Amino acid sequence: MDFVSILSIFVMACFVGYYVVWSVTPALHTPLMAVTNAISSVIVVGALVASAAAGSPAAKWLGLGAVVLASVNIFGGFAVTERMLAMYKKKDKPAPKPGSGGGTH
């Protein structure tokens, strides 16, 4: 494939991704975050394979950079997902202290 074909596929994927993400209802944001974490993990595996097969040192450094950036993305995605899920948990009421039954002595 020539550069123009690859670039046009990339641009179309950006537009489709933008419209898909922004049209998701708020109830589905947490599952969407889980899917993007899975995609980032696939990127890490691909970057490891590509950098291992690379012949030039520049390609190995670019592969290392891809692994680092995708790993940061995965960690951030899990942190955001955990925080979003914490918003839906019920808050526990504190247990009453012994001796504070509210009665008169």
mmCIF file of N, CA, C and O in Angstrom, residues 14-100:
data_model
loop_
_atom_site.group_PDB
_atom_site.id
_atom_site.type_symbol
_atom_site.label_atom_id
_atom_site.label_comp_id
_atom_site.label_asym_id
_atom_site.label_seq_id
_atom_site.Cartn_x
_atom_site.Cartn_y
_atom_site.Cartn_z
ATOM 1 N N CYS A 14 -9.907 7.871 12.394
ATOM 2 C CA CYS A 14 -10.007 8.935 13.398
ATOM 3 C C CYS A 14 -11.418 9.508 13.441
ATOM 4 O O CYS A 14 -11.989 9.701 14.521
ATOM 5 N N PHE A 15 -12.007 9.793 12.274
ATOM 6 C CA PHE A 15 -13.371 10.326 12.224
ATOM 7 C C PHE A 15 -14.384 9.328 12.788
ATOM 8 O O PHE A 15 -15.250 9.695 13.578
ATOM 9 N N VAL A 16 -14.284 8.078 12.386
ATOM 10 C CA VAL A 16 -15.219 7.062 12.881
ATOM 11 C C VAL A 16 -15.074 6.906 14.390
ATOM 12 O O VAL A 16 -16.071 6.859 15.120
ATOM 13 N N GLY A 17 -13.843 6.841 14.881
ATOM 14 C CA GLY A 17 -13.616 6.723 16.316
ATOM 15 C C GLY A 17 -14.179 7.906 17.089
ATOM 16 O O GLY A 17 -14.801 7.735 18.142
ATOM 17 N N TYR A 18 -14.002 9.106 16.562
ATOM 18 C CA TYR A 18 -14.519 10.302 17.222
ATOM 19 C C TYR A 18 -16.035 10.247 17.335
ATOM 20 O O TYR A 18 -16.599 10.464 18.405
ATOM 21 N N TYR A 19 -16.707 9.942 16.239
ATOM 22 C CA TYR A 19 -18.159 9.913 16.269
ATOM 23 C C TYR A 19 -18.717 8.743 17.077
ATOM 24 O O TYR A 19 -19.767 8.862 17.697
ATOM 25 N N VAL A 20 -18.032 7.634 17.099
ATOM 26 C CA VAL A 20 -18.488 6.493 17.900
ATOM 27 C C VAL A 20 -18.361 6.812 19.388
ATOM 28 O O VAL A 20 -19.291 6.569 20.168
ATOM 29 N N VAL A 21 -17.242 7.380 19.796
ATOM 30 C CA VAL A 21 -17.024 7.659 21.217
ATOM 31 C C VAL A 21 -17.980 8.742 21.712
ATOM 32 O O VAL A 21 -18.563 8.631 22.789
ATOM 33 N N TRP A 22 -18.179 9.791 20.945
ATOM 34 C CA TRP A 22 -19.028 10.886 21.413
ATOM 35 C C TRP A 22 -20.511 10.584 21.313
ATOM 36 O O TRP A 22 -21.323 11.315 21.871
ATOM 37 N N SER A 23 -20.909 9.524 20.625
ATOM 38 C CA SER A 23 -22.325 9.188 20.554
ATOM 39 C C SER A 23 -22.719 8.121 21.574
ATOM 40 O O SER A 23 -23.869 7.712 21.626
ATOM 41 N N VAL A 24 -21.787 7.696 22.394
ATOM 42 C CA VAL A 24 -22.071 6.691 23.417
ATOM 43 C C VAL A 24 -22.798 7.353 24.585
ATOM 44 O O VAL A 24 -22.433 8.440 25.024
ATOM 45 N N THR A 25 -23.841 6.685 25.074
ATOM 46 C CA THR A 25 -24.558 7.214 26.231
ATOM 47 C C THR A 25 -23.677 7.115 27.474
ATOM 48 O O THR A 25 -22.794 6.255 27.558
ATOM 49 N N PRO A 26 -23.898 7.981 28.450
ATOM 50 C CA PRO A 26 -23.047 7.955 29.652
ATOM 51 C C PRO A 26 -23.048 6.616 30.389
ATOM 52 O O PRO A 26 -22.068 6.264 31.034
ATOM 53 N N ALA A 27 -24.124 5.847 30.277
ATOM 54 C CA ALA A 27 -24.176 4.551 30.972
ATOM 55 C C ALA A 27 -23.181 3.553 30.390
ATOM 56 O O ALA A 27 -22.801 2.598 31.054
ATOM 57 N N LEU A 28 -22.753 3.767 29.161
ATOM 58 C CA LEU A 28 -21.843 2.833 28.517
ATOM 59 C C LEU A 28 -20.390 3.288 28.536
ATOM 60 O O LEU A 28 -19.538 2.635 27.951
ATOM 61 N N HIS A 29 -20.083 4.382 29.201
ATOM 62 C CA HIS A 29 -18.704 4.872 29.200
ATOM 63 C C HIS A 29 -17.753 3.915 29.900
ATOM 64 O O HIS A 29 -16.620 3.736 29.478
ATOM 65 N N THR A 30 -18.196 3.282 30.989
ATOM 66 C CA THR A 30 -17.312 2.368 31.712
ATOM 67 C C THR A 30 -16.955 1.147 30.871
ATOM 68 O O THR A 30 -15.781 0.791 30.768
ATOM 69 N N PRO A 31 -17.930 0.476 30.210
ATOM 70 C CA PRO A 31 -17.536 -0.627 29.325
ATOM 71 C C PRO A 31 -16.661 -0.167 28.159
ATOM 72 O O PRO A 31 -15.761 -0.881 27.739
ATOM 73 N N LEU A 32 -16.898 1.044 27.670
ATOM 74 C CA LEU A 32 -16.073 1.572 26.580
ATOM 75 C C LEU A 32 -14.636 1.764 27.049
ATOM 76 O O LEU A 32 -13.695 1.471 26.311
ATOM 77 N N MET A 33 -14.450 2.209 28.284
ATOM 78 C CA MET A 33 -13.100 2.363 28.826
ATOM 79 C C MET A 33 -12.407 1.006 28.925
ATOM 80 O O MET A 33 -11.220 0.888 28.661
ATOM 81 N N ALA A 34 -13.162 -0.025 29.293
ATOM 82 C CA ALA A 34 -12.568 -1.359 29.387
ATOM 83 C C ALA A 34 -12.112 -1.839 28.016
ATOM 84 O O ALA A 34 -11.063 -2.462 27.883
ATOM 85 N N VAL A 35 -12.887 -1.525 26.982
ATOM 86 C CA VAL A 35 -12.507 -1.929 25.626
ATOM 87 C C VAL A 35 -11.269 -1.174 25.169
ATOM 88 O O VAL A 35 -10.372 -1.756 24.558
ATOM 89 N N THR A 36 -11.182 0.108 25.477
ATOM 90 C CA THR A 36 -9.992 0.860 25.070
ATOM 91 C C THR A 36 -8.760 0.382 25.815
ATOM 92 O O THR A 36 -7.658 0.413 25.269
ATOM 93 N N ASN A 37 -8.920 -0.075 27.050
ATOM 94 C CA ASN A 37 -7.778 -0.670 27.758
ATOM 95 C C ASN A 37 -7.325 -1.945 27.068
ATOM 96 O O ASN A 37 -6.128 -2.216 26.968
ATOM 97 N N ALA A 38 -8.272 -2.745 26.590
ATOM 98 C CA ALA A 38 -7.917 -3.969 25.877
ATOM 99 C C ALA A 38 -7.200 -3.641 24.569
ATOM 100 O O ALA A 38 -6.228 -4.309 24.200
ATOM 101 N N ILE A 39 -7.662 -2.617 23.872
ATOM 102 C CA ILE A 39 -7.010 -2.218 22.619
ATOM 103 C C ILE A 39 -5.581 -1.749 22.899
ATOM 104 O O ILE A 39 -4.650 -2.077 22.159
ATOM 105 N N SER A 40 -5.394 -1.001 23.979
ATOM 106 C CA SER A 40 -4.051 -0.538 24.325
ATOM 107 C C SER A 40 -3.128 -1.703 24.670
ATOM 108 O O SER A 40 -1.939 -1.655 24.376
ATOM 109 N N SER A 41 -3.681 -2.745 25.274
ATOM 110 C CA SER A 41 -2.835 -3.902 25.573
ATOM 111 C C SER A 41 -2.412 -4.616 24.299
ATOM 112 O O SER A 41 -1.297 -5.131 24.206
ATOM 113 N N VAL A 42 -3.272 -4.616 23.287
ATOM 114 C CA VAL A 42 -2.898 -5.184 21.991
ATOM 115 C C VAL A 42 -1.801 -4.335 21.348
ATOM 116 O O VAL A 42 -0.878 -4.869 20.728
ATOM 117 N N ILE A 43 -1.863 -3.032 21.535
ATOM 118 C CA ILE A 43 -0.831 -2.138 21.007
ATOM 119 C C ILE A 43 0.514 -2.445 21.663
ATOM 120 O O ILE A 43 1.557 -2.442 21.007
ATOM 121 N N VAL A 44 0.507 -2.727 22.960
ATOM 122 C CA VAL A 44 1.753 -3.055 23.662
ATOM 123 C C VAL A 44 2.362 -4.328 23.076
ATOM 124 O O VAL A 44 3.565 -4.386 22.804
ATOM 125 N N VAL A 45 1.530 -5.343 22.873
ATOM 126 C CA VAL A 45 2.042 -6.596 22.307
ATOM 127 C C VAL A 45 2.585 -6.354 20.901
ATOM 128 O O VAL A 45 3.670 -6.837 20.546
ATOM 129 N N GLY A 46 1.868 -5.597 20.076
ATOM 130 C CA GLY A 46 2.340 -5.295 18.726
ATOM 131 C C GLY A 46 3.630 -4.505 18.723
ATOM 132 O O GLY A 46 4.530 -4.760 17.914
ATOM 133 N N ALA A 47 3.757 -3.558 19.640
ATOM 134 C CA ALA A 47 4.991 -2.766 19.722
ATOM 135 C C ALA A 47 6.167 -3.627 20.164
ATOM 136 O O ALA A 47 7.287 -3.463 19.672
ATOM 137 N N LEU A 48 5.919 -4.563 21.083
ATOM 138 C CA LEU A 48 6.995 -5.470 21.506
ATOM 139 C C LEU A 48 7.450 -6.360 20.365
ATOM 140 O O LEU A 48 8.648 -6.559 20.154
ATOM 141 N N VAL A 49 6.489 -6.891 19.610
ATOM 142 C CA VAL A 49 6.837 -7.764 18.479
ATOM 143 C C VAL A 49 7.573 -6.966 17.407
ATOM 144 O O VAL A 49 8.589 -7.417 16.867
ATOM 145 N N ALA A 50 7.082 -5.765 17.098
ATOM 146 C CA ALA A 50 7.711 -4.950 16.055
ATOM 147 C C ALA A 50 9.106 -4.502 16.450
ATOM 148 O O ALA A 50 10.024 -4.497 15.618
ATOM 149 N N SER A 51 9.287 -4.133 17.708
ATOM 150 C CA SER A 51 10.619 -3.679 18.112
ATOM 151 C C SER A 51 11.601 -4.840 18.227
ATOM 152 O O SER A 51 12.801 -4.663 18.027
ATOM 153 N N ALA A 52 11.107 -6.040 18.530
ATOM 154 C CA ALA A 52 11.998 -7.205 18.583
ATOM 155 C C ALA A 52 12.468 -7.596 17.183
ATOM 156 O O ALA A 52 13.599 -8.054 17.011
ATOM 157 N N ALA A 53 11.614 -7.400 16.184
ATOM 158 C CA ALA A 53 11.966 -7.775 14.816
ATOM 159 C C ALA A 53 12.689 -6.649 14.075
ATOM 160 O O ALA A 53 13.148 -6.857 12.959
ATOM 161 N N ALA A 54 12.779 -5.480 14.688
ATOM 162 C CA ALA A 54 13.385 -4.334 14.013
ATOM 163 C C ALA A 54 14.888 -4.524 13.870
ATOM 164 O O ALA A 54 15.548 -5.079 14.747
ATOM 165 N N GLY A 55 15.412 -4.027 12.763
ATOM 166 C CA GLY A 55 16.836 -4.147 12.522
ATOM 167 C C GLY A 55 17.615 -2.927 12.954
ATOM 168 O O GLY A 55 18.763 -3.024 13.370
ATOM 169 N N SER A 56 16.996 -1.761 12.923
ATOM 170 C CA SER A 56 17.726 -0.535 13.242
ATOM 171 C C SER A 56 17.481 -0.121 14.694
ATOM 172 O O SER A 56 16.423 -0.379 15.254
ATOM 173 N N PRO A 57 18.452 0.539 15.291
ATOM 174 C CA PRO A 57 18.273 1.010 16.678
ATOM 175 C C PRO A 57 17.151 2.037 16.810
ATOM 176 O O PRO A 57 16.473 2.093 17.834
ATOM 177 N N ALA A 58 16.941 2.853 15.775
ATOM 178 C CA ALA A 58 15.874 3.858 15.839
ATOM 179 C C ALA A 58 14.509 3.184 15.957
ATOM 180 O O ALA A 58 13.642 3.641 16.708
ATOM 181 N N ALA A 59 14.302 2.080 15.228
ATOM 182 C CA ALA A 59 13.033 1.365 15.304
ATOM 183 C C ALA A 59 12.834 0.755 16.686
ATOM 184 O O ALA A 59 11.716 0.724 17.206
ATOM 185 N N LYS A 60 13.906 0.295 17.299
ATOM 186 C CA LYS A 60 13.792 -0.273 18.651
ATOM 187 C C LYS A 60 13.440 0.808 19.663
ATOM 188 O O LYS A 60 12.635 0.588 20.565
ATOM 189 N N TRP A 61 14.005 2.005 19.509
ATOM 190 C CA TRP A 61 13.662 3.101 20.416
ATOM 191 C C TRP A 61 12.228 3.562 20.213
ATOM 192 O O TRP A 61 11.540 3.900 21.181
ATOM 193 N N LEU A 62 11.786 3.592 18.965
ATOM 194 C CA LEU A 62 10.387 3.951 18.708
ATOM 195 C C LEU A 62 9.449 2.898 19.293
ATOM 196 O O LEU A 62 8.386 3.218 19.828
ATOM 197 N N GLY A 63 9.827 1.634 19.202
ATOM 198 C CA GLY A 63 9.034 0.568 19.812
ATOM 199 C C GLY A 63 8.973 0.709 21.320
ATOM 200 O O GLY A 63 7.918 0.518 21.931
ATOM 201 N N LEU A 64 10.110 1.067 21.933
ATOM 202 C CA LEU A 64 10.130 1.296 23.372
ATOM 203 C C LEU A 64 9.217 2.463 23.745
ATOM 204 O O LEU A 64 8.461 2.391 24.722
ATOM 205 N N GLY A 65 9.264 3.518 22.954
ATOM 206 C CA GLY A 65 8.381 4.666 23.205
ATOM 207 C C GLY A 65 6.909 4.283 23.088
ATOM 208 O O GLY A 65 6.077 4.720 23.892
ATOM 209 N N ALA A 66 6.583 3.447 22.096
ATOM 210 C CA ALA A 66 5.198 2.995 21.938
ATOM 211 C C ALA A 66 4.755 2.160 23.126
ATOM 212 O O ALA A 66 3.630 2.286 23.609
ATOM 213 N N VAL A 67 5.635 1.309 23.614
ATOM 214 C CA VAL A 67 5.308 0.476 24.787
ATOM 215 C C VAL A 67 5.077 1.359 26.012
ATOM 216 O O VAL A 67 4.110 1.160 26.759
ATOM 217 N N VAL A 68 5.924 2.348 26.216
ATOM 218 C CA VAL A 68 5.786 3.228 27.379
ATOM 219 C C VAL A 68 4.489 4.027 27.300
ATOM 220 O O VAL A 68 3.711 4.090 28.272
ATOM 221 N N LEU A 69 4.204 4.628 26.145
ATOM 222 C CA LEU A 69 2.991 5.435 26.013
ATOM 223 C C LEU A 69 1.728 4.590 26.135
ATOM 224 O O LEU A 69 0.755 4.994 26.787
ATOM 225 N N ALA A 70 1.709 3.420 25.544
ATOM 226 C CA ALA A 70 0.540 2.552 25.661
ATOM 227 C C ALA A 70 0.374 2.046 27.089
ATOM 228 O O ALA A 70 -0.760 1.912 27.570
ATOM 229 N N SER A 71 1.460 1.802 27.783
ATOM 230 C CA SER A 71 1.369 1.368 29.181
ATOM 231 C C SER A 71 0.804 2.466 30.069
ATOM 232 O O SER A 71 -0.012 2.202 30.958
ATOM 233 N N VAL A 72 1.222 3.703 29.837
ATOM 234 C CA VAL A 72 0.664 4.834 30.580
ATOM 235 C C VAL A 72 -0.829 4.958 30.285
ATOM 236 O O VAL A 72 -1.642 5.206 31.186
ATOM 237 N N ASN A 73 -1.209 4.754 29.026
ATOM 238 C CA ASN A 73 -2.618 4.816 28.636
ATOM 239 C C ASN A 73 -3.426 3.728 29.339
ATOM 240 O O ASN A 73 -4.538 3.964 29.804
ATOM 241 N N ILE A 74 -2.879 2.531 29.431
ATOM 242 C CA ILE A 74 -3.579 1.427 30.103
ATOM 243 C C ILE A 74 -3.758 1.747 31.583
ATOM 244 O O ILE A 74 -4.851 1.604 32.138
ATOM 245 N N PHE A 75 -2.689 2.189 32.236
ATOM 246 C CA PHE A 75 -2.774 2.496 33.669
ATOM 247 C C PHE A 75 -3.784 3.618 33.918
ATOM 248 O O PHE A 75 -4.609 3.530 34.829
ATOM 249 N N GLY A 76 -3.726 4.657 33.117
ATOM 250 C CA GLY A 76 -4.680 5.761 33.271
ATOM 251 C C GLY A 76 -6.104 5.323 33.013
ATOM 252 O O GLY A 76 -7.033 5.748 33.707
ATOM 253 N N GLY A 77 -6.297 4.455 32.029
ATOM 254 C CA GLY A 77 -7.638 3.960 31.740
ATOM 255 C C GLY A 77 -8.206 3.150 32.884
ATOM 256 O O GLY A 77 -9.382 3.290 33.239
ATOM 257 N N PHE A 78 -7.376 2.295 33.479
ATOM 258 C CA PHE A 78 -7.862 1.524 34.623
ATOM 259 C C PHE A 78 -8.135 2.426 35.827
ATOM 260 O O PHE A 78 -9.089 2.201 36.572
ATOM 261 N N ALA A 79 -7.321 3.452 36.027
ATOM 262 C CA ALA A 79 -7.547 4.379 37.143
ATOM 263 C C ALA A 79 -8.861 5.133 36.956
ATOM 264 O O ALA A 79 -9.641 5.290 37.898
ATOM 265 N N VAL A 80 -9.117 5.600 35.738
ATOM 266 C CA VAL A 80 -10.361 6.321 35.465
ATOM 267 C C VAL A 80 -11.559 5.391 35.591
ATOM 268 O O VAL A 80 -12.591 5.758 36.159
ATOM 269 N N THR A 81 -11.444 4.165 35.094
ATOM 270 C CA THR A 81 -12.542 3.204 35.197
ATOM 271 C C THR A 81 -12.845 2.893 36.654
ATOM 272 O O THR A 81 -14.014 2.838 37.054
ATOM 273 N N GLU A 82 -11.819 2.692 37.454
ATOM 274 C CA GLU A 82 -12.027 2.419 38.874
ATOM 275 C C GLU A 82 -12.720 3.591 39.558
ATOM 276 O O GLU A 82 -13.611 3.409 40.382
ATOM 277 N N ARG A 83 -12.331 4.778 39.199
ATOM 278 C CA ARG A 83 -12.947 5.970 39.797
ATOM 279 C C ARG A 83 -14.410 6.109 39.373
ATOM 280 O O ARG A 83 -15.260 6.494 40.176
ATOM 281 N N MET A 84 -14.696 5.803 38.121
ATOM 282 C CA MET A 84 -16.080 5.871 37.647
ATOM 283 C C MET A 84 -16.940 4.821 38.343
ATOM 284 O O MET A 84 -18.085 5.088 38.711
ATOM 285 N N LEU A 85 -16.405 3.610 38.520
ATOM 286 C CA LEU A 85 -17.165 2.562 39.201
ATOM 287 C C LEU A 85 -17.387 2.895 40.667
ATOM 288 O O LEU A 85 -18.403 2.518 41.251
ATOM 289 N N ALA A 86 -16.455 3.602 41.288
ATOM 290 C CA ALA A 86 -16.601 3.991 42.696
ATOM 291 C C ALA A 86 -17.762 4.964 42.873
ATOM 292 O O ALA A 86 -18.361 5.021 43.948
ATOM 293 N N MET A 87 -18.104 5.726 41.850
ATOM 294 C CA MET A 87 -19.223 6.661 41.948
ATOM 295 C C MET A 87 -20.551 5.922 42.069
ATOM 296 O O MET A 87 -21.520 6.462 42.602
ATOM 297 N N TYR A 88 -20.632 4.690 41.569
ATOM 298 C CA TYR A 88 -21.882 3.940 41.590
ATOM 299 C C TYR A 88 -22.041 3.074 42.833
ATOM 300 O O TYR A 88 -23.093 2.483 43.037
ATOM 301 N N LYS A 89 -21.015 2.973 43.663
ATOM 302 C CA LYS A 89 -21.107 2.169 44.873
ATOM 303 C C LYS A 89 -21.925 2.903 45.923
ATOM 304 O O LYS A 89 -21.879 4.132 46.025
ATOM 305 N N LYS A 90 -22.672 2.125 46.719
ATOM 306 C CA LYS A 90 -23.447 2.724 47.799
ATOM 307 C C LYS A 90 -22.513 3.170 48.905
ATOM 308 O O LYS A 90 -21.540 2.503 49.231
ATOM 309 N N LYS A 91 -22.856 4.286 49.470
ATOM 310 C CA LYS A 91 -22.089 4.784 50.605
ATOM 311 C C LYS A 91 -22.601 4.082 51.859
ATOM 312 O O LYS A 91 -23.792 4.040 52.123
ATOM 313 N N ASP A 92 -21.705 3.501 52.629
ATOM 314 C CA ASP A 92 -22.086 2.851 53.873
ATOM 315 C C ASP A 92 -22.302 3.908 54.948
ATOM 316 O O ASP A 92 -21.488 4.814 55.117
ATOM 317 N N LYS A 93 -23.423 3.746 55.681
ATOM 318 C CA LYS A 93 -23.675 4.656 56.789
ATOM 319 C C LYS A 93 -22.797 4.239 57.960
ATOM 320 O O LYS A 93 -22.643 3.051 58.220
ATOM 321 N N PRO A 94 -22.233 5.206 58.665
ATOM 322 C CA PRO A 94 -21.395 4.823 59.808
ATOM 323 C C PRO A 94 -22.253 4.161 60.887
ATOM 324 O O PRO A 94 -23.379 4.559 61.130
ATOM 325 N N ALA A 95 -21.698 3.149 61.520
ATOM 326 C CA ALA A 95 -22.407 2.434 62.590
ATOM 327 C C ALA A 95 -22.529 3.339 63.807
ATOM 328 O O ALA A 95 -21.615 4.109 64.107
ATOM 329 N N PRO A 96 -23.678 3.246 64.499
ATOM 330 C CA PRO A 96 -23.812 4.098 65.705
ATOM 331 C C PRO A 96 -22.826 3.660 66.777
ATOM 332 O O PRO A 96 -22.528 2.487 66.938
ATOM 333 N N LYS A 97 -22.322 4.636 67.483
ATOM 334 C CA LYS A 97 -21.352 4.364 68.544
ATOM 335 C C LYS A 97 -22.072 3.714 69.726
ATOM 336 O O LYS A 97 -23.214 4.053 70.030
ATOM 337 N N PRO A 98 -21.394 2.784 70.391
ATOM 338 C CA PRO A 98 -22.041 2.161 71.555
ATOM 339 C C PRO A 98 -22.258 3.197 72.658
ATOM 340 O O PRO A 98 -21.417 4.049 72.915
ATOM 341 N N GLY A 99 -23.430 3.113 73.273
ATOM 342 C CA GLY A 99 -23.740 4.049 74.366
ATOM 343 C C GLY A 99 -24.392 5.329 73.882
ATOM 344 O O GLY A 99 -24.757 6.174 74.668
ATOM 345 N N SER A 100 -24.506 5.497 72.571
ATOM 346 C CA SER A 100 -25.164 6.721 72.076
ATOM 347 C C SER A 100 -26.508 6.343 71.464
ATOM 348 O O SER A 100 -26.795 6.690 70.347
#
